[in-house]
Amino acid sequence: EIGETEGGGEGGGKQRKKSKQQLIDLQPPRGTRDFLPPEMRLRTWLFDKFRQISTCYGFEEVDFPVLESEALYTRKAGEEIGEQLYNFEDKGGRRVSLRPELTPSLSRLVLQKGKSLVLPTKWFAIGQCWRYERTTRGRRREHYQWNMDIVGVSSMEAEAEVISAIIDFFAQVGLTAEDVYIKISNRKLLQCLIDTFGVDSDLFPQVCVCVDKLGKIPNEAICKELVELGMDQNVSENVVKLVAEGTFEDYKEALVSTEGGETREKSMEVLQEIEQLLEILKVRGLEEWVEFDGSIVRGLAYYSGTVFEAFDRQGELRAICGGGRYDYLLSTFGGNDLPMVGFGFGDAVIVELLKQTNLLPELDQQIDDIVVALDPNLQKYTGKLASMLRGSGRKVDVVLEQKKMKWIFKHGDRTNAKRLIILGSEEWERGVVKVKDLAKREEAEVEIENLV
């Protein structure tokens, strides 16, 4: 408690006791995280893997503001993401939002560059995203997301390239096709399906949002939502049954066996697109990692063709990542459309999966040298000696105040230090220091210039 004078005046006055300030809430806001050194080492390791795969594929890194115009995320109607924005009006009266994803920012940058952008463009980004939603295992209100996007390529080779990158990442962190797989479909497949059943095409965005809930809520609940949109009860049941359980052959039978016309032609085209992508991936030797699944539609309205999501084989976690083709997104921002393909890969689910499969690496702190002065008069030389060692690329920790040797040895164990470099008065006068190999527990005197 702090004493404080009360009453005023030069003559002083009564003394009162000021109550201790109440301790603030020490937890981060709900759904967010602190990153202490062990978590930061893991995050750095994961991001390094993201960057390694991206640059290996010839992609260049970009970044965007975490705060964007709200209009970037509200141009498309019927999206759940609009209800999850961390949005507000800034002091200048502008409507802004913390970014919930990276793709709209990428699109803004593509439009900003205009005709000066050399196509095809291959960019990747790793950024923090924010969504106000219910927190569950593998889902927080903030997360980091890895995006890889290709702009300016309309062929299925673009989809195959980004899917290959995801699979290469899985393999690099030790996962196999027995652990994870990628479900592939095409957004136009559901469009053809509802056209075949005579459903108003204006309902398509809302139908996608409903169907995207398959596996998350009961099928009956999805049917009910579709009926509330205006779909016939029998039609809704048929659509949900086919989408939830239908094989590729089931879709062929339902779509291609109908009488000729525009819908049938579109159906044949989209089925051929799916077959073409699966064939390209087969040629790449990735057949065991992928499979067709008509229930994959993605909840975001801007997807226009191929869609895909990666899952663990056990089905215990939500989607690891997801993406697809979004050729018509730029026009929703008032620009000219370009063919675009990409994916978003969050940091939360993959870490849960690596824990589950015992594939998380051991990432303890690693120090090369600890420099300590036994004589207080030599403390000022520890920094100079450390600078020389750091200049040669070694990781050096300086003991900045006088400590007992027991503490120093424990500190060496905590930091996995390789050497302990001790400045003693007698040795210093002779131009040497004691060097202790902490693994072998061997000690020797070494001339200062020979330390590196």
Short mmCIF file of C-alpha atoms in Angstrom, two decimals, residues 53 57 59 122 146 148-151 153-170 182-186 273-287 289-290 305-308 321 323-325 340-343:
data_model
loop_
_atom_site.label_atom_id
_atom_site.label_comp_id
_atom_site.label_asym_id
_atom_site.label_seq_id
_atom_site.Cartn_x
_atom_site.Cartn_y
_atom_site.Cartn_z
CA ILE A 53 7.12 -25.05 -49.90
CA TYR A 57 7.08 -23.76 -56.16
CA PHE A 59 5.83 -18.24 -55.44
CA LYS A 122 2.16 -16.63 -58.13
CA TRP A 146 -1.02 -19.49 -45.21
CA MET A 148 -0.94 -19.63 -52.08
CA ASP A 149 -2.65 -18.06 -55.10
CA ILE A 150 -2.16 -18.19 -58.86
CA VAL A 151 -3.53 -15.32 -60.95
CA VAL A 153 -4.16 -19.28 -65.40
CA SER A 154 -7.49 -20.78 -66.46
CA SER A 155 -6.36 -24.39 -66.96
CA MET A 156 -6.70 -27.15 -64.36
CA GLU A 157 -2.91 -27.20 -64.07
CA ALA A 158 -3.29 -24.26 -61.65
CA GLU A 159 -5.53 -26.27 -59.31
CA ALA A 160 -3.18 -29.24 -59.57
CA GLU A 161 -0.20 -27.04 -58.70
CA VAL A 162 -1.62 -25.62 -55.46
CA ILE A 163 -3.04 -29.01 -54.41
CA SER A 164 0.40 -30.53 -55.03
CA ALA A 165 1.93 -27.86 -52.80
CA ILE A 166 -0.42 -28.81 -49.95
CA ILE A 167 0.46 -32.49 -50.35
CA ASP A 168 4.19 -31.70 -50.42
CA PHE A 169 3.75 -29.78 -47.18
CA PHE A 170 1.98 -32.76 -45.59
CA ILE A 182 -8.00 -33.91 -49.97
CA LYS A 183 -11.64 -33.94 -51.04
CA ILE A 184 -12.23 -32.40 -54.45
CA SER A 185 -15.41 -31.19 -56.14
CA ASN A 186 -16.64 -28.31 -58.29
CA GLU A 273 -13.40 -30.70 -65.44
CA ILE A 274 -13.40 -32.85 -62.31
CA GLU A 275 -12.18 -35.89 -64.23
CA GLN A 276 -9.44 -33.80 -65.85
CA LEU A 277 -8.15 -32.53 -62.50
CA LEU A 278 -8.16 -35.99 -60.96
CA GLU A 279 -6.28 -37.31 -64.00
CA ILE A 280 -3.60 -34.58 -63.73
CA LEU A 281 -3.11 -35.41 -60.05
CA LYS A 282 -2.92 -39.10 -60.91
CA VAL A 283 -0.17 -38.43 -63.44
CA ARG A 284 1.68 -36.49 -60.73
CA GLY A 285 1.55 -39.60 -58.55
CA LEU A 286 -0.86 -38.06 -56.04
CA GLU A 287 -3.88 -40.28 -56.62
CA TRP A 289 -4.02 -38.33 -51.53
CA VAL A 290 -7.22 -37.14 -53.27
CA GLY A 305 -15.38 -23.75 -60.04
CA THR A 306 -13.06 -26.28 -58.45
CA VAL A 307 -13.27 -26.49 -54.65
CA PHE A 308 -11.28 -28.68 -52.27
CA CYS A 321 -7.32 -26.20 -45.26
CA GLY A 323 -9.53 -23.51 -51.47
CA GLY A 324 -10.56 -23.48 -55.09
CA ARG A 325 -11.10 -21.35 -58.17
CA MET A 340 -7.62 -17.08 -59.99
CA VAL A 341 -6.97 -20.20 -57.91
CA GLY A 342 -5.74 -20.51 -54.35
CA PHE A 343 -6.14 -21.91 -50.87
#
